[in-house]
Coordinates of C-alpha atoms and ligand atoms in Angstrom, one line a residue:
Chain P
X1090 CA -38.4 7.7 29.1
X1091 CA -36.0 5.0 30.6
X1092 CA -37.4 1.9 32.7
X1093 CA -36.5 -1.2 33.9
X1094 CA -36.3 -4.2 32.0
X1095 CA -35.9 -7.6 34.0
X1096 CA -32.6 -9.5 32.6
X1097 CA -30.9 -12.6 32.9
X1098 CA -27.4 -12.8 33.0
X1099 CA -24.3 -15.0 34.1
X1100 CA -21.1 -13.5 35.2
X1101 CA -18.1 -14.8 36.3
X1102 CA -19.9 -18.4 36.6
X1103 CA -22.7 -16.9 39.0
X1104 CA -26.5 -16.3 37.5
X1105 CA -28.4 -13.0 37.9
X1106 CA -31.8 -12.1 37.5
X1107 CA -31.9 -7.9 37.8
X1108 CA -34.2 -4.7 36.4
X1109 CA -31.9 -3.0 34.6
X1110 CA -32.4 0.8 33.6
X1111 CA -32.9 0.9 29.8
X1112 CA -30.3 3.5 29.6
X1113 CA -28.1 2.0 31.7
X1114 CA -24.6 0.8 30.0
X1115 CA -23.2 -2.7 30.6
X1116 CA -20.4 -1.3 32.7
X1117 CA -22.7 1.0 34.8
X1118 CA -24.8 -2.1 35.4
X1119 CA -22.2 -4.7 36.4
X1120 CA -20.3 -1.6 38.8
X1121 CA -23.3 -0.1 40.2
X1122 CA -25.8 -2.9 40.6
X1123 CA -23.7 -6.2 40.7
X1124 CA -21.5 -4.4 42.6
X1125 CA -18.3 -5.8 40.6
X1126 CA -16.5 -3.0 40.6
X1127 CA -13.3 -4.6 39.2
X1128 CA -14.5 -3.3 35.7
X1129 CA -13.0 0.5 35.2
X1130 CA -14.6 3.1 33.5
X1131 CA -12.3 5.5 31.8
X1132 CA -13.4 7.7 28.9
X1133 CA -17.4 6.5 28.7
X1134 CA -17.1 6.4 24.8
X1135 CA -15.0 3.7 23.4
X1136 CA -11.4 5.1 23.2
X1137 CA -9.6 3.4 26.2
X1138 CA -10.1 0.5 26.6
X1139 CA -10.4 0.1 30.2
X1140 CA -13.7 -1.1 31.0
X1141 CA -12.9 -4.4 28.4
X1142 CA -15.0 -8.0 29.5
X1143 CA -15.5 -10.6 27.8
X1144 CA -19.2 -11.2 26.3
X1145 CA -20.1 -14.6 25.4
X1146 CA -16.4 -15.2 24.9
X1147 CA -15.6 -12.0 22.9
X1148 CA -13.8 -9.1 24.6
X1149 CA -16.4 -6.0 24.2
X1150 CA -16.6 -2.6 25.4
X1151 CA -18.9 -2.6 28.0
X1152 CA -19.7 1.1 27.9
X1153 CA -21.1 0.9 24.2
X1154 CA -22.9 -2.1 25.1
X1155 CA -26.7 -1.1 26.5
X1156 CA -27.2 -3.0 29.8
X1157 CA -30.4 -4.6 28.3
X1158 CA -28.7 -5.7 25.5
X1159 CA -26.8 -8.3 27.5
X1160 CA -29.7 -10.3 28.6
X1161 CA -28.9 -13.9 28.2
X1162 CA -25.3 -13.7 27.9
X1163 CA -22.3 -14.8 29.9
X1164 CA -20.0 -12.3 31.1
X1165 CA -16.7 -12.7 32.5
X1166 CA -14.9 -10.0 34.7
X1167 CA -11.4 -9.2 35.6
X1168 CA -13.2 -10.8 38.5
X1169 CA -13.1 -13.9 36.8
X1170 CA -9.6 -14.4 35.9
X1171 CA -8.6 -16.0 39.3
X1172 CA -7.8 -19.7 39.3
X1173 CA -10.5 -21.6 41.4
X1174 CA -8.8 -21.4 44.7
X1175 CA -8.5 -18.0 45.3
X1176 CA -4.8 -18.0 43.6
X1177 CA -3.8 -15.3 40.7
X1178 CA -4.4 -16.6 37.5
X1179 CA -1.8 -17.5 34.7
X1180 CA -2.0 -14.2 33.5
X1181 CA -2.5 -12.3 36.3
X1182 CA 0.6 -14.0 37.9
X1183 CA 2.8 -13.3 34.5
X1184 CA 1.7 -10.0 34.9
X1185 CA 3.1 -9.4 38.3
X1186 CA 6.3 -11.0 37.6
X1187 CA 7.0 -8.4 34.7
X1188 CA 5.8 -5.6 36.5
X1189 CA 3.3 -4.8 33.6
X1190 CA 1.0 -2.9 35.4
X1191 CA 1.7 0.4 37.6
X1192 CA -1.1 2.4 38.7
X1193 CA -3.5 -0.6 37.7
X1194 CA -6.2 1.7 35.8
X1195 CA -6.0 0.1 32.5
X1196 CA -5.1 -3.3 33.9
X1197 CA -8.5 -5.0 34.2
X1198 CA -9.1 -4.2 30.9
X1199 CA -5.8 -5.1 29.2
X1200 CA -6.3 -8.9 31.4
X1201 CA -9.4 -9.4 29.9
X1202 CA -8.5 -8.4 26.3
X1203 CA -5.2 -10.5 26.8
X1204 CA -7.3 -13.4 28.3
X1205 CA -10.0 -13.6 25.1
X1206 CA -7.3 -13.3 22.7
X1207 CA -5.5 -16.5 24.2
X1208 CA -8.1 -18.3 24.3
X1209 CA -8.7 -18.0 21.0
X1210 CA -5.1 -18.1 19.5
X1211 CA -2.8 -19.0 22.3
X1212 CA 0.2 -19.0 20.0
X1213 CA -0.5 -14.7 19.3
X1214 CA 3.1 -13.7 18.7
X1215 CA 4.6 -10.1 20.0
X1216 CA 3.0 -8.4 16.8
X1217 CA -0.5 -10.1 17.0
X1218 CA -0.3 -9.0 21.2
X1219 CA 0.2 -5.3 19.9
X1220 CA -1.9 -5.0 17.3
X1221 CA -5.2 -6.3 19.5
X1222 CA -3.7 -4.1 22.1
X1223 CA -3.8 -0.9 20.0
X1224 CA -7.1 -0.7 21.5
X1225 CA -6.1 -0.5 24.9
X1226 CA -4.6 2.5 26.5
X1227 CA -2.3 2.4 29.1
X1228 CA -0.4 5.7 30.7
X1229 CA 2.3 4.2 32.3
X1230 CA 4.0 1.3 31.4
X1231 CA 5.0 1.6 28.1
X1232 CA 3.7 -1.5 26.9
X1233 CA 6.7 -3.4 26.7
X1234 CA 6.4 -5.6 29.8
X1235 CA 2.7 -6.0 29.2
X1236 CA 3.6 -7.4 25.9
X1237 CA 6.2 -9.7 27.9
X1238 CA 4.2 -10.6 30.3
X1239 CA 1.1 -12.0 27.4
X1240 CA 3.6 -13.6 25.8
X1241 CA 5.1 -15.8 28.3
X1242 CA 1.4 -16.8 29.8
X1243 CA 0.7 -17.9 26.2
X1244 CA 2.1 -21.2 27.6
X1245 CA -0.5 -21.9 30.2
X1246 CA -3.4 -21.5 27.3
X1247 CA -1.9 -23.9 24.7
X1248 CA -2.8 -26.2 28.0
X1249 CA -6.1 -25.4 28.7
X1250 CA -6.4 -27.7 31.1
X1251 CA -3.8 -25.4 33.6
X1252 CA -4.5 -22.3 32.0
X1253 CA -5.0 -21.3 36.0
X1254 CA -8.3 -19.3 35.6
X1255 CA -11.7 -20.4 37.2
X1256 CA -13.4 -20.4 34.0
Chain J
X892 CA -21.3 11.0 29.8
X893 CA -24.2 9.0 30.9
X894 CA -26.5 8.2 28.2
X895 CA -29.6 10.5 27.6
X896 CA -32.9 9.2 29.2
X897 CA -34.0 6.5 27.0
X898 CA -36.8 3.8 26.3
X899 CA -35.3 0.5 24.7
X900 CA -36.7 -2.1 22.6
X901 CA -35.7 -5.9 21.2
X902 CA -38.0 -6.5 18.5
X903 CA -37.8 -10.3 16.7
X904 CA -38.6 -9.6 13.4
X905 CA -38.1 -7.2 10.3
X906 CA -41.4 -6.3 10.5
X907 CA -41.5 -5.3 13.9
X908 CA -38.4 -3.4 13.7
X909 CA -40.2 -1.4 10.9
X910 CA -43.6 -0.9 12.5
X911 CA -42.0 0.9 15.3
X912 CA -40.4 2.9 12.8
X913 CA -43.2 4.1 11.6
X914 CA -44.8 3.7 14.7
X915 CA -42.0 6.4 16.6
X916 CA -41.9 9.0 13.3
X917 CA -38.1 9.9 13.4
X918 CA -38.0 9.6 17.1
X919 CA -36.4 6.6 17.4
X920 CA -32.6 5.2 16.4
X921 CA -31.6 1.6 15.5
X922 CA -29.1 0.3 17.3
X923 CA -26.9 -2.5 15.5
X924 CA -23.1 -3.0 17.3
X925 CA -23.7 0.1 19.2
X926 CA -20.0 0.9 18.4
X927 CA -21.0 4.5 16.6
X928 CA -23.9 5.2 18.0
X929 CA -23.1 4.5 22.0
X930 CA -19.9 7.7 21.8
X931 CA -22.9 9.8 19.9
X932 CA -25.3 9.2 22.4
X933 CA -22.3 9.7 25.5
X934 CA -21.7 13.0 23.7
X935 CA -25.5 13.8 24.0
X936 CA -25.2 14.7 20.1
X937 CA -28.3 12.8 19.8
X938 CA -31.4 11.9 22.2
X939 CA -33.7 9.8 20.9
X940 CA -37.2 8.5 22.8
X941 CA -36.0 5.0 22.0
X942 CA -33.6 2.4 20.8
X943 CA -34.7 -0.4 19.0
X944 CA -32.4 -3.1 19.0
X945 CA -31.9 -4.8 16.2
X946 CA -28.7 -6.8 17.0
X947 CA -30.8 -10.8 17.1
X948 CA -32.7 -9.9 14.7
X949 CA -32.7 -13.2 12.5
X950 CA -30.9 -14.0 9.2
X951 CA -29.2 -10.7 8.9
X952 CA -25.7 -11.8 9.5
X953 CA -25.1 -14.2 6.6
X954 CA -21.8 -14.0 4.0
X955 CA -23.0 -15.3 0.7
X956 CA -20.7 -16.2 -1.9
X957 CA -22.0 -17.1 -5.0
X958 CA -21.1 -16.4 -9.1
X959 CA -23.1 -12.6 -8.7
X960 CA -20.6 -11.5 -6.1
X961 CA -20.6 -11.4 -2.5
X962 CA -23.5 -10.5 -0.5
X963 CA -23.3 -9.6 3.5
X964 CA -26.4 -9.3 5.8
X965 CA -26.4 -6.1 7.5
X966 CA -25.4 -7.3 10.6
X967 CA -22.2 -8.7 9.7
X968 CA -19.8 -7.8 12.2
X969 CA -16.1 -6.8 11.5
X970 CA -15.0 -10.0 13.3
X971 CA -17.0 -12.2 10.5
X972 CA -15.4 -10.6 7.7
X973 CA -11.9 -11.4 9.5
X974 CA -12.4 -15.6 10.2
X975 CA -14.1 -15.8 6.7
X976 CA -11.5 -18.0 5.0
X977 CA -13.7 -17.9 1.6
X978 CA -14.1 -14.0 1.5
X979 CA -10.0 -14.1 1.1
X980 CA -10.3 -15.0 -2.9
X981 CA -13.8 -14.1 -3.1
X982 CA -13.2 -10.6 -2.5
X983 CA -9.3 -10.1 -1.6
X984 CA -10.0 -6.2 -1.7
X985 CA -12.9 -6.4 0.7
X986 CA -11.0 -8.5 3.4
X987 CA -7.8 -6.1 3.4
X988 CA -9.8 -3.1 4.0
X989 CA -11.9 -4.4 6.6
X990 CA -8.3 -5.4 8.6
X991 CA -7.8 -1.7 9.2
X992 CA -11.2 -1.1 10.9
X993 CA -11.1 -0.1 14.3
X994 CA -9.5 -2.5 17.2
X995 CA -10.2 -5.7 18.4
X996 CA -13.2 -4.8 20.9
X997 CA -15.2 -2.8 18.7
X998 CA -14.3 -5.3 16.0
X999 CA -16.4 -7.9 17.8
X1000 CA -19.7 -5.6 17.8
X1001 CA -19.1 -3.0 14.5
X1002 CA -21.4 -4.2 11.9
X1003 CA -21.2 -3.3 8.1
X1004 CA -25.0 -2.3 7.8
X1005 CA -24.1 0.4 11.0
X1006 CA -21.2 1.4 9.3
X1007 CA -23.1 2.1 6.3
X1008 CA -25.7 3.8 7.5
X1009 CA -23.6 5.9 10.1
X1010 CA -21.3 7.1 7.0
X1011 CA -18.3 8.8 8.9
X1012 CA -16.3 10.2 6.0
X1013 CA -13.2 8.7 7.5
X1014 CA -14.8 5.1 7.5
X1015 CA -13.7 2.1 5.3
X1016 CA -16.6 0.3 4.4
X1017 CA -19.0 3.4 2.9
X1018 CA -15.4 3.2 0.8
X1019 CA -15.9 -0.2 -0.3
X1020 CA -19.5 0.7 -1.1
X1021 CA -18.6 4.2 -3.4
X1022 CA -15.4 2.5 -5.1
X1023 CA -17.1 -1.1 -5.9
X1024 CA -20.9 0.4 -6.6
X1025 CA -22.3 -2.3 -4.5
X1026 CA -26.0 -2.6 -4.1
X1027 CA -27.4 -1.5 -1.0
X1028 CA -30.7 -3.3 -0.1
X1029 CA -33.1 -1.9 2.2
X1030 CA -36.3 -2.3 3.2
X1031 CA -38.9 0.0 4.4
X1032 CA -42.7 0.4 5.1
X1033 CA -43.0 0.4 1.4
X1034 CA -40.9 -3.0 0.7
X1035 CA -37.1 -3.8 -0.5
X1036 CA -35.3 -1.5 -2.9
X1037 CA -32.3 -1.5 -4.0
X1038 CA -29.9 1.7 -4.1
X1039 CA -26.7 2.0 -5.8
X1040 CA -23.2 2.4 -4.0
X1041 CA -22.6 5.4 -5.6
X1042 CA -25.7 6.7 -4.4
X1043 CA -26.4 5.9 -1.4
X1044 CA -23.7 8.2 1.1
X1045 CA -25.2 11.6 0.5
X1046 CA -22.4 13.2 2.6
X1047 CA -20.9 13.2 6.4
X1048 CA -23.1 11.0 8.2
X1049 CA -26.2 11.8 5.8
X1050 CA -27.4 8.7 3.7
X1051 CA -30.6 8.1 1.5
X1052 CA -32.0 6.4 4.0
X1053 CA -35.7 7.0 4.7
X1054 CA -36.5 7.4 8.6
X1055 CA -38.9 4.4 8.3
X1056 CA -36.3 2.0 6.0
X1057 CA -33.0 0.0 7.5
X1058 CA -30.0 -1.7 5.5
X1059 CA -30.9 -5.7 5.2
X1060 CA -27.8 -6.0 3.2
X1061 CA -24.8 -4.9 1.1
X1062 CA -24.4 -6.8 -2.5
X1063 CA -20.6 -7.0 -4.0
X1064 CA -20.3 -7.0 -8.1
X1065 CA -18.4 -10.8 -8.3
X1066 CA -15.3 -10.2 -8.4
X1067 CA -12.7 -11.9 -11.3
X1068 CA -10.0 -13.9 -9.8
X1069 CA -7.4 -12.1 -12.2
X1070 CA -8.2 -8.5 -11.2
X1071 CA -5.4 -6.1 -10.2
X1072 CA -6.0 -4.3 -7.1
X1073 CA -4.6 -2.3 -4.0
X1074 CA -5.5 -0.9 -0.5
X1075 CA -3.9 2.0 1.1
X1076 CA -4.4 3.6 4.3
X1077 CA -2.5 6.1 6.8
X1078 CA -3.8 6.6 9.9
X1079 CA -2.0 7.5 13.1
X1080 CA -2.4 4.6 14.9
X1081 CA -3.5 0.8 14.2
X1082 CA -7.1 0.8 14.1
X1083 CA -7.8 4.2 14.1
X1084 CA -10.2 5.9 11.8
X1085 CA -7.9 6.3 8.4
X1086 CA -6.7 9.8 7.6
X1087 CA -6.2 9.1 4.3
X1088 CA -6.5 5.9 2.0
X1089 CA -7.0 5.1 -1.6
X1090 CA -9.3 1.7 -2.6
X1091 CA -7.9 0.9 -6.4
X1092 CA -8.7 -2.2 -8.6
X1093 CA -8.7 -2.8 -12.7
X1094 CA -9.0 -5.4 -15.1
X1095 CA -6.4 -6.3 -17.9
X1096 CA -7.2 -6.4 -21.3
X1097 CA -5.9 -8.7 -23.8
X1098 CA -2.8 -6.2 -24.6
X1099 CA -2.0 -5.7 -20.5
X1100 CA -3.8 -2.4 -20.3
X1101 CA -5.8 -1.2 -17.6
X1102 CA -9.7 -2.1 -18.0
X1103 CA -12.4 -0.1 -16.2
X1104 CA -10.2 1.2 -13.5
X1105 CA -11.7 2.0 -10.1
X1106 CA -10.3 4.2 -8.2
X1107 CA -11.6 6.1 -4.7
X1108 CA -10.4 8.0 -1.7
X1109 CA -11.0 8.2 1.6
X1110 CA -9.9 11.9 3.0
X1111 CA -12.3 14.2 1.8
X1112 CA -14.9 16.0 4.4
X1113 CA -18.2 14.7 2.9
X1114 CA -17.1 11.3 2.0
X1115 CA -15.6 8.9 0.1
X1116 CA -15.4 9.5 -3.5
X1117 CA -13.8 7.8 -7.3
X1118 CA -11.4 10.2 -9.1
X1119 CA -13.0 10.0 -12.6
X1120 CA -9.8 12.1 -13.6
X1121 CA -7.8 9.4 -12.4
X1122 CA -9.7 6.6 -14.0
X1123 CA -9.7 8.5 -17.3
X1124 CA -6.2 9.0 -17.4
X1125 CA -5.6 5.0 -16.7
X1126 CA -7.7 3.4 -18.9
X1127 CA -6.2 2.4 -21.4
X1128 CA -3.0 2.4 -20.2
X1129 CA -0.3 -0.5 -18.8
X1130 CA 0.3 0.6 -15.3
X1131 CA 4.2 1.3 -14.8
X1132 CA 5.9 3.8 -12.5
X1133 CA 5.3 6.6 -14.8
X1134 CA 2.2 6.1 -15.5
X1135 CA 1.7 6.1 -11.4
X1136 CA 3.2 8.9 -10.7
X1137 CA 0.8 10.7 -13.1
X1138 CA -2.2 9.2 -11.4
X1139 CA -0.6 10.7 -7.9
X1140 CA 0.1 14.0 -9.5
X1141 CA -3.3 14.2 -10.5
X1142 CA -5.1 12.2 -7.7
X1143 CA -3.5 14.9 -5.5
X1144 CA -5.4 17.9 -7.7
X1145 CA -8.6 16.5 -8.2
X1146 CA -9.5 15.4 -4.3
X1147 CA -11.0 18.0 -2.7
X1148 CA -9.4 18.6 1.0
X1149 CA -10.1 20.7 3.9
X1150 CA -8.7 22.1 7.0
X1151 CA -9.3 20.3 10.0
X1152 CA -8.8 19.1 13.6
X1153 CA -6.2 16.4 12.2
X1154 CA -4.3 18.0 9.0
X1155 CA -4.2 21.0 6.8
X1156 CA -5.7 20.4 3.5
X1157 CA -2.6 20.7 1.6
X1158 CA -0.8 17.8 3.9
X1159 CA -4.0 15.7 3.3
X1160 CA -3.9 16.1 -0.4
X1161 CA -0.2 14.9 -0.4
X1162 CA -1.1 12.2 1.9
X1163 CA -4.1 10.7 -0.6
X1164 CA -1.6 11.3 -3.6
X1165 CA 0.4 8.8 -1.3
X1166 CA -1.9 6.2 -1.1
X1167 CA -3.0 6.6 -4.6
X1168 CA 0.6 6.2 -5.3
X1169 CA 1.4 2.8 -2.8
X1170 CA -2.1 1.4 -4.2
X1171 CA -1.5 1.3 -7.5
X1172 CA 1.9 0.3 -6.9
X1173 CA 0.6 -3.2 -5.9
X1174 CA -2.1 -3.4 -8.0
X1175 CA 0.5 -3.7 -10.6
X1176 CA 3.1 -6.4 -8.8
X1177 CA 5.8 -3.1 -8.0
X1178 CA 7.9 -2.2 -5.6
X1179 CA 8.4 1.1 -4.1
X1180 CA 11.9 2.2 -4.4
X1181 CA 13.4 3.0 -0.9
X1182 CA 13.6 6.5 0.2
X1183 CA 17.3 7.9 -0.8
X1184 CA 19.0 8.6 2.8
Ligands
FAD2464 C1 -12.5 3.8 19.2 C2 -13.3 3.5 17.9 C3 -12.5 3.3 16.7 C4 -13.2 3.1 15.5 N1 -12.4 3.0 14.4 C5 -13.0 2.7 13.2 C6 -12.3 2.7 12.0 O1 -11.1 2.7 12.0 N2 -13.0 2.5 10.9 C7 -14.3 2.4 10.8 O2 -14.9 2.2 9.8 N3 -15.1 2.4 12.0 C8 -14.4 2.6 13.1 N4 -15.2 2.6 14.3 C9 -16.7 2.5 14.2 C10 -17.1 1.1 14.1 O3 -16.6 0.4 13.0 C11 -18.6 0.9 14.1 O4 -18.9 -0.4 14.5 C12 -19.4 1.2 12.9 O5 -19.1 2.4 12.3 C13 -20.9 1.2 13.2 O6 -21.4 -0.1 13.3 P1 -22.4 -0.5 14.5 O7 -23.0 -1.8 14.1 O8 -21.6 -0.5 15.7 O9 -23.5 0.6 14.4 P2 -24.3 1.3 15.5 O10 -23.4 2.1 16.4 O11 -25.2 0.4 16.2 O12 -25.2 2.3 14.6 C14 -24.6 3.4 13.9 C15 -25.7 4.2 13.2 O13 -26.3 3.3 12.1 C16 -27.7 3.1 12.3 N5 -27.9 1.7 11.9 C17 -27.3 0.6 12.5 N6 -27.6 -0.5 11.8 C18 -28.4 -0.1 10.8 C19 -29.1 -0.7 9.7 N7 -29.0 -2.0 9.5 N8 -29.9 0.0 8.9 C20 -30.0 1.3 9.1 N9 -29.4 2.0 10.1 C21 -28.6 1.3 10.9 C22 -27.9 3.4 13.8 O14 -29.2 3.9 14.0 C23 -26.9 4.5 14.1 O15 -27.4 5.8 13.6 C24 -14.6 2.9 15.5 C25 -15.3 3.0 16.7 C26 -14.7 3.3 17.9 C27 -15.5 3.4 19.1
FES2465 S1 -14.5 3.3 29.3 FE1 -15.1 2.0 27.7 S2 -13.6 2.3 26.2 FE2 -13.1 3.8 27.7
FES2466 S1 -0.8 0.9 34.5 FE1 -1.4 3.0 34.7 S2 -2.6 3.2 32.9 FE2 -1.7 1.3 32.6

């Protein structure tokens, strides 16, 4: 029988403390109880891509990822991509200037696959960009400009420092 | 889907994990990256009471290298494997196969014990397991033992496992630095679950021949499996194009395909004839001639 198991959690920079149903997935939890509904859920079982955040730094799938199981960790959102004050950040801005996005479905999960994989290697050429993508699916765009758009806010990453996101 | 109703549990040691076990009689499922088991569960395929977690569990995600080989704790993610320098020389065959598994998110997660126990026919690492009989530790309510590669995937996602044992850890045969080898894959799509692909590595004798040749496949419904025709028909032998394109012709008759939602067996067979073909090919330092136009 499912329960509720009292977790700890930081997300976007802000600490919970929540009962979380034992069969409750990750992205369930942060949609229906944290009420961050920036996360998308698309096919529930690990083929899109969509509902991508990053968990202690590493972009997961947060519907094969148990809700309990992220007790302790740091999350961050498509919530937390925004610089500090409120503006876009650098991806989110280079992403609006290439019109990589159209009906926005797939986006929060493509800008927090694209954020991880810069801060980890923010020189990723076009190839490196497509191969981590291949795990995001988007219906619209193409790809092309999304790939344009990660490539040119590679910039702002190899500068930390003005990488324009919060955290 | 949401998940079925379900109880969840984090225990902190090995022990634990196998006194509840024992404790839940078949009623309960581990639960390592969660990146097999999560769709199977979404699917409702399976319902277990419980999960018990086993991700923290401590001291099962160590690479070893040492002069027996190369051993990897069970939980080992995908991810390791990748930003392990070492493994690159230690095991060259090892780290190419593992860059075709799955994509970047469920890279992070995916572990090689889950993988292993999970046994999709279409996966790479049971592969690894079959083509380099690798020792497969795992421990039970009884203590450690120790099953061999080759015997350990019974068939599509059916091990030897025991419903009270788990996978500790996978040991790799060392591996000479002068060995000859190749890995293969199609699938339709980076990351994807391969459709067909061929694992190949031999030794060189004194004269340039081939030396214990190793040779499996990935494309058959059960599992993965060595072509002892193949391997017969290479040892022996140095390894030029003709010699190749007998091991294709052959490889191509002896696997064993099927119908399914993918490919008709016969364009499968062709397929693993292929990778047969492009393995061996740079196993022994050749190019592929380009396709006439
Ligand atoms: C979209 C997608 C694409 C993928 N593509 C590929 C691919 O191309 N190639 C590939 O190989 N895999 C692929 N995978 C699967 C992925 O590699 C999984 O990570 C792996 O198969 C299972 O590892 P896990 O740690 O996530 O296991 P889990 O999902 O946690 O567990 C899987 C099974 O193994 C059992 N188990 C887990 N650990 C142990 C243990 N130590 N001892 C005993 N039993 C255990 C569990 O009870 C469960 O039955 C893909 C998955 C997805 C969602
Ligand atoms: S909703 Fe998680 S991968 Fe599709
Ligand atoms: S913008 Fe519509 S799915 Fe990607």
């Amino acid at each position: 029988m499912s329960r509720k198991i009292d977790i700890t959690l930081t997300v976007n920079g802000a600490a919970y403390a929540h009962a979380a149903d034992t069969r409750s997935t990750l992205v369930d939890f942060l949609r229906d109880d944290l009420k961050l509904t920036g996360t998308h859920i698309g096919c529930e079982h690990g083929v899109c891509g969509a509902c991508t955040v990053l968990v202690d730094g590493e972009a997961v799938r947060s519907c094969l990822m148990l809700a309990p199981q992220a007790d302790g960790a740091s999350i961050v959102t498509v919530e937390g991509l925004g610089a500090a004050n409120g503006e876009l950040g650098a991806l989110q801005r280079a992403f609006r200037k290439h019109h990589a996005l159209q009906c926005g479905f797939c986006t929060p999960g493509i800008l927090t696959t694209a954020h991880a994989l810069l801060t980890q290697e923010p020189d990723a050429d076009a190839d490196r960009i497509r191969d981590v993508l291949s795990g995001n699916i988007c219906r619209c765009t193409g790809y092309v400009t999304i790939v344009q758009a990660i490539l040119e806010a590679r910039d702002a990453y190899r500068r930390p420092a003005d990488a324009g996101t919060s955290r | 889907m949401k998940l079925p109703d379900l109880d969840y549990i984090r225990p902190g040691t090995l022990q634990e994990t196998i006194d509840l076990l024992v404790a839940y009689e078949g009623e309960a499922k581990l639960v390592a990256g969660g990146q097999s088991l999560m769709p199977m569960l979404a699917f409702r395929l399976l319902a277990p009471k419980i999960l018990i977690d086993i991700s923290r569990l401590p001291g099962l995600n160590a690479i070893d290298i040492g002069p027996d080989g190369v051993r990897l704790g069970a939980l080992t993610t995908w991810r390791d494997i990748e930003r392990h320098a070492a493994l690159k020389t230690a095991h060259p065959l090892l780290a190419a196969a593992i860059a075709h598994v799955a994509h970047y998110q469920i890279r992070n997660r995916g572990t090689v014990g889950g993988s292993l126990a999970h046994s999709d026919p279409a996966s790479e690492f049971p592969a690894l397991v079959t083509t380099c009989d690798a020792d497969v530790v795992v421990h039970g309510a009884g203590g450690e033992r120790v099953v061999k590669g080759s015997e350990f995937v019974l068939g599509a996602m059916t091990t030897s496992l025991e419903p009270d044992e788990m996978i500790t850890g996978i040991r790799f045969p060392a591996w000479p630095a002068a060995r000859r080898w190749g890995f293969e894959e199609f699938a339709r799509r980076r990351g994807d679950f391969a459709m067909a692909a061929a694992v190949v590595f031999y030794d060189l004798d004194a004269g340039g021949r081939a030396a214990d040749p190793h040779i499996g496949i990935i494309g058959e419904p059960e599992r993965a499996v060595r072509l002892a025709a193949v391997e017969d028909l290479l040892t022996g032998r140095v390894i030029d194009r003709d010699v190749i394109a007998e091991a294709r012709a052959i490889g191509e008759q002896a696997a064993q395909t099927s119908d399914d939602i993918h490919t008709p067996a016969k364009y499968r067979k062709a397929l693993i004839g292929t990778m047969i073909e492009r393995a061996l090919m740079t196993a022994a330092g050749l190019e592929l001639r380009p396709v006439a136009a």
